[in-house]
Amino acid sequence: MGYYFPPLHYTSGEIIIDGRNISGMDPDDVRKSILGREISYIPQAAMNALNPTRRIIHFIEDVMHAHEPSMSKKDILAMATERFQVLGLPPSVLQKYPVELSGGMKQRTVIAISVILSPKVLVADEPSSALDVTSQKMVIKMLRDLMDKGFIKSMIFITHELPLLYNVTDDIAVMYAGQIVEQGSAKEAVFTPLHPYSKGLMGSIIVPEEGLREAKLTAIPGVPPNLKKPPSGCRFAERCQYVTPECRAHSIDLRAISEGRAYRCILSEKQMQEAKSHG
Amino acid sequence: MAEESKQERKVCLRGTNLTKRFGFGRSQMVAVDHVDFQFYESEIISIVGESGSGKTTLAKMLLGLISSSDGDIYFQEQKRDIRSQKKKKEYWKNIQAIFQDPFSSYNTFIKIDEVLLDCINMRGGKKLPHAKKVELMTEACSFVNLKFAELTNKYPFELSGGQMQRLMIARIFLLKPKILIADEPTSMIDACSRATILDMLLALRKETGMTLIFITHDIGLAYFVSDSVYIMERGKFVESGTADSVILHAKEAYTKRLINDVPKIHEEWDLSTV
Ligand SMILES: Nc1ncnc2c1ncn2[C@@H]1O[C@H](COP(=O)(O)OP(=O)(O)OP(=O)(O)O)[C@@H](O)[C@H]1O
Ligand code: SF4
Ligand SMILES: [Mg+2]
């Protein structure tokens, strides 16, 4: 998402939203006609980004003016009131300053504002990580409502909280050291992971369910590689229990094994099991 | 746990009526409200509650970083006395903490060697020959999978969050306190690193027999690691007991809600209840 912001530029590749390639577009045009309408982004810790000296409704007016200059303040208020109501936020929030809201309420307000133009795609970066469980649940419920009520068409949810991801998304892509190492449905990724890194991740889930206390957590030794000089072969090789010399010889491709299911490892599922049983 | 064996265990830290008020008059608030507890030697305890429930305030009182407004703390069945600086230092040999944000825990201008040397000195190793000190520091670092040789002459801010978290555990390895309080030690790191940190803390507890107090709002973590769980709501302990009894057979509505609000893997997560 750094694409839109001056400090970050993409070096190669394309971004296509709903069949439209936005990669070559002028950044100003992107800001005007793509951001907010086609795609919207909630950065990590977004709730702290609200201007403390402005009421919520004034913030919304600013957003609307940038995109719909002809809309009157009265119409904006009516629209925002309705939208907040539908999303379960008391419209009184609109007249408040950010400091008057709790963390969870602030975060839901930021989300409501960022989808006010009903973008096709919402990218949410750790939208609930700083919140306690109850506020987190309210945020998730709201994101799901956005989908159900058709305010957004799709959502990309970025997090390291697997149980959360499992309960929110249809599909999961696991990233390691800048690459996607596994793709599948949420169920497949959580219950039958293929890549050794995802296996480790899934083995470290802690949820308060019966049987958890008997489970042994998987801890993956070591740390991710320095991406200034990424290793030439498999980027997970340093930490992988199945590593062979071949893994380090050349870069590993993401291998599709069925519709929507892929992983980045030279071993087949069968080979992994055999490697393990040989110790 | 059966009553008999509970009686054999020695109480390590006990609190009666422990209370902390902040502010005066109308703006006064009770952050910790008359709590009672006993923590045993070698026990693993979790204190669970939502944001603002008073967990960190309680931890700071236990550590003697802030005074209590009411109530008493007993350490090894003696009423705690930390009125002089000397007695405070003596107390801190027995009780230590690691906090949520590893970056705020170190003085930025002290090199890592010094951080670790301080621990050795605190344990009475000031007069040890230099080679012996290096040996101790090397051992502590390798316990947490850090290489001491790579850390000498570095400053804490040159480390990653995960490395810094492990350096904190290396400190505890050298200090060998009787009690360690871990306030949200894993909330800033991903699940895999969390498992590593937990493994290290549990290994350290096994080796030293220390009492380990986790402070967290992660009820899954509490269930996974603890012998006993205390549930804190607005300054009060509303439910406590063995991990199984509190988490699998919760009695209080508040505890049930906390458990219900955590996303699950094997059970349906009911979103209709918010
Ligand atoms: N120094 C202080 N002065 C005034 N109020 C304080 C002070 N420290 C804490 N409080 C208040 O006491 C209450 C409990 O705070 P505490 O930090 O103990 O909560 P916590 O359970 O640790 O929360 P979290 O999960 O967010 O860390 C809060 O309402 C907080 O605002
Ligand atoms: S390619 Fe080799 S090193 Fe990489 S994940 Fe697969 S087995 Fe492990
Ligand atoms: Mg706290």
Coordinates of C-alpha atoms and ligand atoms in Angstrom, one line a residue:
Chain A
M1 CA 0.0 0.0 0.0
G2 CA 3.0 2.2 0.2
Y3 CA 2.3 2.8 -3.5
Y4 CA 0.3 5.9 -2.7
F5 CA 2.5 7.5 -0.3
P6 CA 5.6 9.5 -1.3
P7 CA 8.1 7.7 1.0
L8 CA 7.5 4.3 -0.6
H9 CA 7.6 3.3 -4.2
Y10 CA 7.1 0.0 -5.8
T11 CA 10.0 -1.4 -7.9
S12 CA 8.1 -3.7 -10.1
G13 CA 4.8 -5.5 -10.5
E14 CA 1.2 -4.3 -11.0
I15 CA -1.8 -3.5 -8.9
I16 CA -5.1 -4.3 -10.6
I17 CA -8.4 -3.5 -9.0
D18 CA -11.5 -4.9 -10.6
G19 CA -9.8 -5.3 -13.9
R20 CA -8.3 -1.8 -13.8
N21 CA -4.5 -1.5 -13.7
I22 CA -3.6 1.4 -11.4
S23 CA 0.2 0.9 -11.5
G24 CA 1.0 3.4 -14.1
M25 CA -1.3 6.1 -12.9
D26 CA -0.4 9.6 -11.7
P27 CA -0.2 9.6 -7.9
D28 CA -2.6 12.6 -7.8
D29 CA -5.2 10.8 -9.8
V30 CA -4.8 7.8 -7.6
R31 CA -5.4 9.9 -4.6
K32 CA -8.5 11.5 -6.1
S33 CA -10.2 8.7 -7.9
I34 CA -8.8 5.5 -6.4
L35 CA -8.1 6.0 -2.7
G36 CA -11.3 5.9 -0.7
R37 CA -13.5 5.0 -3.6
E38 CA -11.9 1.9 -5.0
I39 CA -9.6 1.0 -2.2
S40 CA -9.2 2.2 1.4
Y41 CA -6.5 1.5 3.9
I42 CA -6.6 1.5 7.7
P43 CA -3.0 1.7 8.9
Q44 CA -1.8 0.1 12.1
A45 CA -2.6 2.3 15.1
A46 CA -4.9 4.3 12.9
M47 CA -7.0 5.4 15.8
N48 CA -4.2 7.6 17.0
A49 CA -4.2 9.4 13.7
L50 CA -7.4 11.4 14.3
N51 CA -6.8 15.0 14.7
P52 CA -7.4 15.7 18.5
T53 CA -8.6 19.2 18.0
R54 CA -11.4 18.5 15.6
R55 CA -14.8 16.9 16.1
I56 CA -15.4 13.6 14.3
I57 CA -18.0 15.2 12.0
H58 CA -15.5 17.8 10.8
F59 CA -13.1 15.1 9.9
I60 CA -15.8 13.5 7.8
E61 CA -16.6 16.8 6.1
D62 CA -12.9 17.1 5.1
V63 CA -13.0 13.6 3.6
M64 CA -16.2 14.3 1.7
H65 CA -15.0 17.7 0.4
A66 CA -12.0 16.1 -1.2
H67 CA -14.2 13.7 -3.1
E68 CA -17.7 15.3 -3.4
P69 CA -17.1 19.1 -3.3
S70 CA -20.8 19.8 -4.1
M71 CA -22.2 18.0 -1.1
S72 CA -23.6 20.3 1.6
K73 CA -22.8 20.0 5.3
K74 CA -26.3 19.1 6.1
D75 CA -26.3 16.2 3.6
I76 CA -22.9 15.0 4.9
L77 CA -24.3 15.0 8.5
A78 CA -27.4 13.1 7.4
M79 CA -25.4 10.6 5.5
A80 CA -22.8 10.1 8.3
T81 CA -25.6 9.7 10.9
E82 CA -27.3 7.0 8.9
R83 CA -24.0 5.2 8.2
F84 CA -23.0 5.3 11.9
Q85 CA -26.4 4.0 12.9
V86 CA -26.3 1.1 10.5
L87 CA -22.8 0.2 11.8
G88 CA -23.9 0.2 15.4
L89 CA -22.1 3.4 16.4
P90 CA -24.2 6.0 18.3
P91 CA -24.5 9.1 16.1
S92 CA -23.6 11.2 19.1
V93 CA -20.0 10.2 18.4
L94 CA -20.0 12.5 15.4
Q95 CA -20.1 15.6 17.7
K96 CA -17.3 14.3 19.9
Y97 CA -13.5 14.9 20.0
P98 CA -11.2 11.9 19.7
V99 CA -10.1 12.1 23.3
E100 CA -13.7 11.6 24.5
L101 CA -13.8 8.1 22.9
S102 CA -12.4 4.9 24.3
G103 CA -9.8 3.0 22.2
G104 CA -12.3 0.5 20.8
M105 CA -14.8 3.2 19.9
K106 CA -12.1 5.3 18.3
Q107 CA -11.0 2.4 16.2
R108 CA -14.5 1.6 15.0
T109 CA -15.0 5.3 14.2
V110 CA -11.8 5.3 12.0
I111 CA -13.1 2.2 10.2
A112 CA -16.5 3.7 9.6
I113 CA -14.9 6.9 8.2
S114 CA -12.5 5.0 6.0
V115 CA -15.3 3.2 4.2
I116 CA -17.6 6.1 4.0
L117 CA -17.2 6.2 0.2
S118 CA -17.9 2.4 0.0
P119 CA -14.6 1.3 -1.6
K120 CA -14.4 -2.0 -3.3
V121 CA -11.5 -3.1 -1.3
L122 CA -10.6 -2.4 2.3
V123 CA -7.0 -3.1 3.5
A124 CA -6.9 -3.4 7.3
D125 CA -3.5 -3.6 9.0
E126 CA -3.7 -5.1 12.5
P127 CA -7.0 -3.3 13.0
S128 CA -7.7 -4.8 16.4
S129 CA -4.3 -5.7 17.9
A130 CA -4.1 -2.9 20.4
L131 CA -7.5 -3.6 21.8
D132 CA -8.7 -5.9 24.5
V133 CA -10.8 -8.9 23.6
T134 CA -14.2 -7.3 23.9
S135 CA -13.4 -4.2 21.8
Q136 CA -11.6 -6.5 19.4
K137 CA -14.7 -8.5 18.9
M138 CA -16.7 -5.4 18.2
V139 CA -14.3 -4.3 15.6
I140 CA -14.4 -7.7 13.9
K141 CA -18.2 -7.7 14.0
M142 CA -18.2 -4.3 12.3
L143 CA -15.8 -5.5 9.6
R144 CA -18.0 -8.4 8.9
D145 CA -21.1 -6.2 8.8
L146 CA -19.4 -4.0 6.2
M147 CA -19.1 -7.1 4.0
D148 CA -22.6 -8.4 4.7
K149 CA -24.2 -5.0 4.1
G150 CA -22.3 -4.5 0.9
F151 CA -20.4 -1.4 1.9
I152 CA -17.2 -3.1 0.8
K153 CA -16.8 -6.0 -1.6
S154 CA -13.6 -7.5 -0.3
M155 CA -11.2 -7.1 2.5
I156 CA -7.5 -7.8 3.1
F157 CA -6.9 -8.4 6.7
I158 CA -3.2 -8.2 7.9
T159 CA -2.4 -9.7 11.3
H160 CA -0.2 -12.2 13.2
E161 CA -3.2 -13.3 15.3
L162 CA -4.1 -16.5 13.6
P163 CA -7.3 -17.4 15.5
L164 CA -8.6 -14.0 14.5
L165 CA -7.7 -14.4 10.9
Y166 CA -9.3 -17.8 10.9
N167 CA -12.6 -16.3 12.1
V168 CA -12.6 -13.4 9.7
T169 CA -11.3 -14.5 6.3
D170 CA -12.2 -16.9 3.5
D171 CA -8.6 -17.3 2.4
I172 CA -5.2 -17.0 4.0
A173 CA -1.8 -16.1 2.5
V174 CA 1.1 -16.7 4.8
M175 CA 4.1 -14.4 4.3
Y176 CA 7.7 -15.0 5.3
A177 CA 10.6 -12.7 4.6
G178 CA 8.8 -10.7 2.0
Q179 CA 7.3 -13.7 0.1
I180 CA 4.0 -15.5 0.1
V181 CA 5.0 -19.0 1.2
E182 CA 1.5 -20.6 1.4
Q183 CA -2.0 -19.9 0.1
G184 CA -5.2 -21.7 0.8
S185 CA -8.7 -21.4 2.3
A186 CA -8.6 -20.4 6.0
K187 CA -9.5 -24.0 6.9
E188 CA -6.7 -25.5 4.8
A189 CA -4.1 -23.1 6.0
V190 CA -5.0 -23.6 9.7
F191 CA -5.7 -27.3 9.8
T192 CA -3.5 -28.7 7.0
P193 CA -0.6 -26.3 6.5
L194 CA 2.0 -27.4 3.9
H195 CA 4.9 -25.0 4.2
P196 CA 7.2 -25.7 7.2
Y197 CA 6.9 -22.1 8.4
S198 CA 3.1 -22.2 8.3
K199 CA 3.2 -25.5 10.1
G200 CA 5.2 -23.8 12.9
L201 CA 2.8 -20.8 13.0
M202 CA -0.2 -23.0 13.2
G203 CA 1.4 -25.1 15.9
S204 CA 1.9 -22.1 18.1
I205 CA -1.8 -21.0 18.3
I206 CA -3.0 -20.5 21.9
V207 CA -6.8 -20.5 22.4
P208 CA -8.7 -21.2 25.6
E209 CA -10.1 -24.6 24.6
E210 CA -10.1 -27.9 26.3
G211 CA -6.9 -29.9 25.4
L212 CA -4.8 -26.8 25.0
R213 CA -2.9 -27.4 28.2
E214 CA -1.7 -30.8 27.0
A215 CA -0.6 -29.5 23.6
K216 CA 3.1 -28.7 23.0
L217 CA 3.7 -25.4 21.2
T218 CA 6.0 -25.3 18.3
A219 CA 8.7 -22.8 18.6
I220 CA 10.7 -22.1 15.4
P221 CA 14.3 -21.4 16.4
G222 CA 16.2 -18.4 14.9
V223 CA 15.0 -15.1 13.3
P224 CA 13.9 -14.1 9.7
P225 CA 16.8 -13.3 7.3
N226 CA 18.0 -9.7 6.7
L227 CA 16.2 -8.6 3.6
K228 CA 18.9 -6.2 2.6
K229 CA 20.7 -9.3 1.4
P230 CA 18.1 -12.1 1.2
P231 CA 19.5 -15.6 0.9
S232 CA 19.7 -16.9 -2.7
G233 CA 17.9 -20.1 -2.0
C234 CA 14.8 -20.8 0.2
R235 CA 14.5 -17.8 2.6
F236 CA 13.4 -20.2 5.4
A237 CA 16.3 -22.6 5.0
E238 CA 18.2 -21.3 8.1
R239 CA 15.3 -22.2 10.3
C240 CA 13.9 -25.3 8.6
Q241 CA 14.0 -28.7 10.1
Y242 CA 13.7 -30.3 6.6
V243 CA 16.5 -28.3 4.9
T244 CA 18.5 -30.1 2.2
P245 CA 21.5 -28.7 0.2
E246 CA 19.1 -28.4 -2.8
C247 CA 17.0 -25.9 -0.8
R248 CA 19.8 -23.4 -0.8
A249 CA 20.9 -23.9 -4.4
H250 CA 18.3 -21.8 -6.2
S251 CA 15.2 -19.7 -5.4
I252 CA 12.0 -21.6 -4.8
D253 CA 8.9 -20.9 -6.7
L254 CA 5.4 -20.7 -5.4
R255 CA 3.9 -24.0 -6.6
A256 CA 0.2 -24.2 -7.3
I257 CA -1.3 -27.6 -6.3
S258 CA -4.9 -26.9 -6.9
E259 CA -7.3 -24.0 -7.4
G260 CA -6.4 -21.4 -4.9
R261 CA -3.9 -23.6 -3.1
A262 CA -0.1 -23.1 -3.4
Y263 CA 3.1 -23.3 -1.4
R264 CA 6.8 -22.4 -1.7
C265 CA 8.8 -25.5 -0.8
I266 CA 10.6 -28.2 -2.8
L267 CA 9.3 -31.0 -0.7
S268 CA 6.1 -32.8 -1.3
E269 CA 3.8 -33.5 1.6
K270 CA 4.9 -37.1 1.5
Q271 CA 8.6 -36.3 1.5
M272 CA 8.2 -34.1 4.5
Q273 CA 6.6 -36.9 6.5
E274 CA 9.4 -39.3 5.5
A275 CA 12.1 -36.8 6.3
K276 CA 10.6 -36.4 9.7
S277 CA 10.3 -40.1 10.5
H278 CA 13.9 -40.6 9.5
G279 CA 14.7 -38.1 12.3
Chain B
M1 CA -5.1 -29.5 43.5
A2 CA -5.9 -31.3 46.8
E3 CA -6.0 -29.4 50.0
E4 CA -3.2 -31.4 51.7
S5 CA -0.7 -30.7 49.1
K6 CA -1.7 -27.0 49.0
Q7 CA -0.8 -26.8 52.7
E8 CA 2.7 -28.3 52.1
R9 CA 3.5 -25.6 49.6
K10 CA 5.1 -22.5 51.0
V11 CA 3.5 -19.2 50.5
C12 CA 5.8 -16.8 48.7
L13 CA 3.8 -13.7 48.3
R14 CA 0.6 -12.8 50.1
G15 CA -1.6 -9.7 49.9
T16 CA -4.5 -8.7 52.2
N17 CA -6.9 -6.0 51.4
L18 CA -4.4 -4.5 48.9
T19 CA -5.7 -1.2 47.5
K20 CA -4.5 1.6 45.3
R21 CA -6.4 4.9 44.9
F22 CA -5.3 7.6 42.5
G23 CA -6.3 11.3 42.7
F24 CA -8.4 13.1 45.3
G25 CA -12.0 14.2 45.9
R26 CA -14.4 13.8 43.1
S27 CA -11.7 12.7 40.6
Q28 CA -10.5 9.9 42.9
M29 CA -10.5 6.4 41.4
V30 CA -9.8 3.1 42.9
A31 CA -7.4 1.2 40.5
V32 CA -6.9 -1.8 42.8
D33 CA -9.8 -2.4 45.2
H34 CA -9.1 -4.5 48.3
V35 CA -7.7 -7.7 46.7
D36 CA -6.5 -10.8 48.6
F37 CA -4.2 -13.4 47.2
Q38 CA -1.6 -16.0 48.0
F39 CA 1.1 -17.0 45.5
Y40 CA 3.1 -20.1 46.3
E41 CA 6.7 -20.9 45.7
S42 CA 7.3 -22.2 42.1
E43 CA 3.7 -21.5 41.2
I44 CA 2.7 -20.1 37.9
I45 CA 0.0 -17.5 38.2
S46 CA -1.9 -15.4 35.7
I47 CA -3.7 -12.2 36.4
V48 CA -6.2 -11.6 33.6
G49 CA -8.4 -8.6 33.0
E50 CA -9.4 -6.0 30.4
S51 CA -7.6 -2.8 29.7
G52 CA -7.7 -0.5 32.7
S53 CA -8.7 -3.2 35.2
G54 CA -5.7 -2.5 37.4
K55 CA -3.3 -5.2 36.5
T56 CA -0.2 -3.1 36.0
T57 CA -1.0 -1.0 39.1
L58 CA -1.1 -4.2 41.2
A59 CA 2.2 -5.4 39.6
K60 CA 3.8 -2.0 40.5
M61 CA 2.7 -2.4 44.1
L62 CA 4.0 -5.9 44.3
L63 CA 7.3 -4.6 43.0
G64 CA 7.4 -1.8 45.5
L65 CA 7.5 0.8 42.6
I66 CA 4.4 2.6 44.0
S67 CA 3.0 2.6 47.5
S68 CA -0.3 1.0 48.4
S69 CA -3.2 3.1 49.8
D70 CA -4.4 0.3 52.0
G71 CA -3.6 -3.3 52.9
D72 CA -0.5 -5.3 53.4
I73 CA 2.0 -7.4 51.4
Y74 CA 3.8 -10.3 53.0
F75 CA 7.0 -11.8 51.4
Q76 CA 7.8 -15.3 52.6
E77 CA 5.2 -14.8 55.4
Q78 CA 7.0 -11.7 56.8
K79 CA 5.4 -8.3 56.4
R80 CA 7.3 -6.6 53.6
D81 CA 9.5 -3.8 54.8
I82 CA 11.0 -1.6 52.0
R83 CA 11.1 1.7 53.9
S84 CA 14.9 2.2 53.4
Q85 CA 16.7 2.3 50.1
K86 CA 18.9 -0.6 51.3
K87 CA 15.9 -2.8 52.2
K88 CA 14.3 -2.0 48.8
K89 CA 17.5 -3.1 47.0
E90 CA 17.5 -6.3 49.1
Y91 CA 13.8 -6.9 48.2
W92 CA 14.6 -6.4 44.5
K93 CA 17.0 -9.3 44.6
N94 CA 13.9 -11.4 45.2
I95 CA 11.4 -9.9 42.9
Q96 CA 11.9 -8.7 39.3
A97 CA 9.8 -7.9 36.3
I98 CA 9.8 -7.8 32.5
F99 CA 7.4 -5.4 30.8
Q100 CA 5.3 -5.2 27.7
D101 CA 7.4 -2.7 25.8
P102 CA 11.0 -3.9 25.8
F103 CA 12.2 -0.6 24.3
S104 CA 11.1 1.3 27.4
S105 CA 12.8 -1.0 29.8
Y106 CA 16.4 -0.1 29.2
N107 CA 18.4 3.1 29.7
T108 CA 19.3 3.9 26.1
F109 CA 22.8 5.1 27.0
I110 CA 24.0 2.0 28.8
K111 CA 25.7 -0.6 26.8
I112 CA 24.4 -4.2 26.9
D113 CA 27.6 -5.4 28.7
E114 CA 26.8 -3.0 31.4
V115 CA 23.2 -4.1 31.7
L116 CA 24.3 -7.6 32.3
L117 CA 27.3 -6.7 34.5
D118 CA 24.9 -4.8 36.7
C119 CA 22.9 -8.1 37.3
I120 CA 26.1 -9.9 38.3
N121 CA 27.0 -7.2 40.7
M122 CA 23.5 -7.2 42.2
R123 CA 23.9 -10.9 42.9
G124 CA 27.1 -10.1 44.8
G125 CA 29.5 -11.0 42.0
K126 CA 31.2 -7.6 41.9
K127 CA 34.6 -9.0 43.0
L128 CA 34.6 -11.9 40.5
P129 CA 37.5 -12.0 38.0
H130 CA 36.6 -10.5 34.7
A131 CA 36.9 -13.8 32.8
K132 CA 34.4 -15.4 35.2
K133 CA 32.0 -12.5 34.5
V134 CA 32.3 -12.9 30.8
E135 CA 31.6 -16.6 31.2
L136 CA 28.4 -15.9 33.2
M137 CA 27.2 -13.3 30.6
T138 CA 28.0 -15.7 27.8
E139 CA 26.0 -18.5 29.5
A140 CA 23.1 -16.2 30.1
C141 CA 23.0 -15.0 26.5
S142 CA 23.2 -18.5 25.1
F143 CA 20.3 -19.5 27.3
V144 CA 18.2 -17.2 25.3
N145 CA 19.9 -18.0 22.0
L146 CA 21.8 -14.7 21.8
K147 CA 25.5 -14.6 21.1
F148 CA 27.3 -12.5 23.7
A149 CA 30.2 -11.8 21.4
E150 CA 27.9 -10.1 19.0
L151 CA 26.3 -8.0 21.7
T152 CA 29.3 -6.5 23.4
N153 CA 29.7 -2.8 22.8
K154 CA 26.2 -2.5 21.4
Y155 CA 23.4 -0.4 22.8
P156 CA 19.9 -1.8 23.6
F157 CA 18.3 0.3 20.8
E158 CA 20.5 -1.5 18.2
L159 CA 18.5 -4.8 18.9
S160 CA 15.3 -5.9 17.4
G161 CA 12.2 -6.2 19.6
G162 CA 12.5 -9.9 19.9
Q163 CA 16.2 -9.8 20.7
M164 CA 15.5 -7.1 23.4
Q165 CA 12.8 -9.3 24.9
R166 CA 15.3 -12.1 25.1
L167 CA 18.0 -9.9 26.6
M168 CA 15.5 -9.2 29.4
I169 CA 15.2 -12.9 30.0
A170 CA 19.0 -13.2 30.0
R171 CA 19.0 -10.5 32.8
I172 CA 16.5 -12.6 34.8
F173 CA 18.7 -15.7 34.2
L174 CA 21.6 -13.8 35.9
L175 CA 19.5 -12.3 38.7
K176 CA 17.7 -15.5 39.6
P177 CA 14.9 -13.8 41.6
K178 CA 12.4 -15.8 43.7
I179 CA 9.5 -14.1 41.9
L180 CA 9.2 -12.8 38.3
I181 CA 6.4 -10.7 37.1
A182 CA 5.8 -10.7 33.4
D183 CA 3.5 -7.9 32.3
E184 CA 2.2 -8.6 28.8
P185 CA 5.6 -10.0 27.8
T186 CA 4.3 -11.3 24.5
S187 CA 1.7 -8.9 23.3
M188 CA 3.9 -7.2 20.8
I189 CA 5.4 -10.2 19.1
D190 CA 4.1 -12.8 16.6
A191 CA 2.8 -16.2 17.6
C192 CA 6.0 -18.1 16.9
S193 CA 8.3 -15.7 18.8
R194 CA 5.7 -15.8 21.6
A195 CA 6.1 -19.6 21.8
T196 CA 9.9 -19.1 22.0
I197 CA 9.7 -16.5 24.8
L198 CA 7.2 -18.7 26.7
D199 CA 9.5 -21.7 26.4
M200 CA 12.4 -19.7 27.7
L201 CA 10.5 -18.3 30.7
L202 CA 9.1 -21.8 31.5
A203 CA 12.6 -23.3 31.2
L204 CA 14.0 -20.6 33.5
R205 CA 11.3 -21.3 36.1
K206 CA 12.1 -25.0 35.9
E207 CA 15.7 -24.3 36.5
T208 CA 15.3 -21.8 39.4
G209 CA 12.0 -22.8 40.9
M210 CA 10.9 -19.1 40.8
T211 CA 7.3 -18.0 41.1
L212 CA 6.1 -16.7 37.8
I213 CA 3.3 -14.2 37.6
F214 CA 1.9 -13.4 34.1
I215 CA -0.2 -10.3 33.7
T216 CA -2.2 -10.4 30.5
H217 CA -5.5 -9.9 28.8
D218 CA -4.8 -13.0 26.8
I219 CA -7.0 -15.6 28.5
G220 CA -5.7 -18.4 26.2
L221 CA -2.1 -17.7 27.3
A222 CA -3.3 -17.7 30.9
Y223 CA -5.0 -21.0 30.5
F224 CA -2.0 -22.5 28.7
V225 CA 0.7 -21.6 31.2
S226 CA -0.8 -21.2 34.6
D227 CA -1.4 -23.3 37.7
S228 CA -3.7 -20.6 39.1
V229 CA -5.7 -17.8 37.4
Y230 CA -7.0 -14.6 39.0
I231 CA -9.7 -12.7 37.0
M232 CA -9.6 -9.0 37.6
E233 CA -12.5 -6.6 36.9
R234 CA -12.4 -2.9 37.7
G235 CA -9.8 -3.4 40.5
K236 CA -11.3 -6.5 42.1
F237 CA -10.6 -10.2 41.8
V238 CA -14.0 -11.6 40.7
E239 CA -12.9 -15.2 40.3
S240 CA -9.8 -17.3 41.0
G241 CA -8.7 -20.9 41.2
T242 CA -6.9 -23.5 39.1
A243 CA -6.6 -22.8 35.4
D244 CA -9.0 -25.7 34.6
S245 CA -11.7 -24.5 37.1
V246 CA -11.6 -20.9 36.1
I247 CA -11.3 -21.3 32.3
L248 CA -13.2 -24.5 31.6
H249 CA -15.8 -24.1 34.4
A250 CA -16.1 -20.4 34.9
K251 CA -18.8 -19.3 37.3
E252 CA -18.8 -15.5 37.0
A253 CA -20.5 -13.8 34.1
Y254 CA -17.5 -11.6 33.6
T255 CA -15.1 -14.5 33.2
K256 CA -17.5 -16.2 30.8
R257 CA -17.7 -13.1 28.7
L258 CA -13.9 -12.8 28.5
I259 CA -13.7 -16.4 27.3
N260 CA -16.5 -15.9 24.9
D261 CA -14.9 -12.9 23.3
V262 CA -11.7 -14.7 22.3
P263 CA -11.7 -16.1 18.8
K264 CA -11.5 -19.9 18.8
I265 CA -10.3 -22.4 16.3
H266 CA -12.3 -25.6 17.1
E267 CA -15.4 -23.9 18.5
E268 CA -17.8 -21.5 16.8
W269 CA -17.0 -17.8 17.7
D270 CA -20.3 -16.2 18.5
L271 CA -20.3 -12.7 17.1
S272 CA -23.9 -12.0 18.0
T273 CA -23.0 -11.3 21.6
V274 CA -21.3 -7.9 21.3
Ligands
LIG1 N1 -0.3 7.1 38.0 C1 -1.7 7.1 37.8 N2 -2.4 8.1 38.1 C2 -3.8 8.1 37.9 N3 -4.5 7.0 37.4 C3 -3.8 6.0 37.1 C4 -2.3 5.9 37.3 N4 -1.9 4.7 36.9 C5 -3.0 4.0 36.5 N5 -4.1 4.8 36.6 C6 -5.5 4.3 36.3 O1 -5.8 3.1 37.0 C7 -6.6 2.2 36.2 C8 -5.8 0.9 36.1 O2 -4.7 1.1 35.3 P1 -3.7 -0.1 35.0 O3 -2.6 0.4 34.2 O4 -3.3 -0.8 36.2 O5 -4.6 -1.1 34.1 P2 -4.2 -2.4 33.3 O6 -5.1 -3.5 33.8 O7 -2.7 -2.7 33.5 O8 -4.6 -2.1 31.8 P3 -3.9 -2.5 30.4 O9 -4.4 -3.9 30.1 O10 -4.4 -1.5 29.4 O11 -2.4 -2.5 30.6 C9 -6.8 3.0 34.9 O12 -8.1 3.6 35.0 C10 -5.7 4.0 34.9 O13 -6.1 5.1 34.1
SF4_2 S1 12.5 -25.5 0.5 FE1 13.8 -26.7 1.9 S2 14.4 -25.2 3.5 FE2 12.7 -24.3 2.3 S3 11.0 -24.7 3.5 FE3 11.1 -26.3 2.0 S4 12.3 -27.9 3.0 FE4 12.5 -26.1 4.2
MG3 MG -1.1 -2.9 32.0

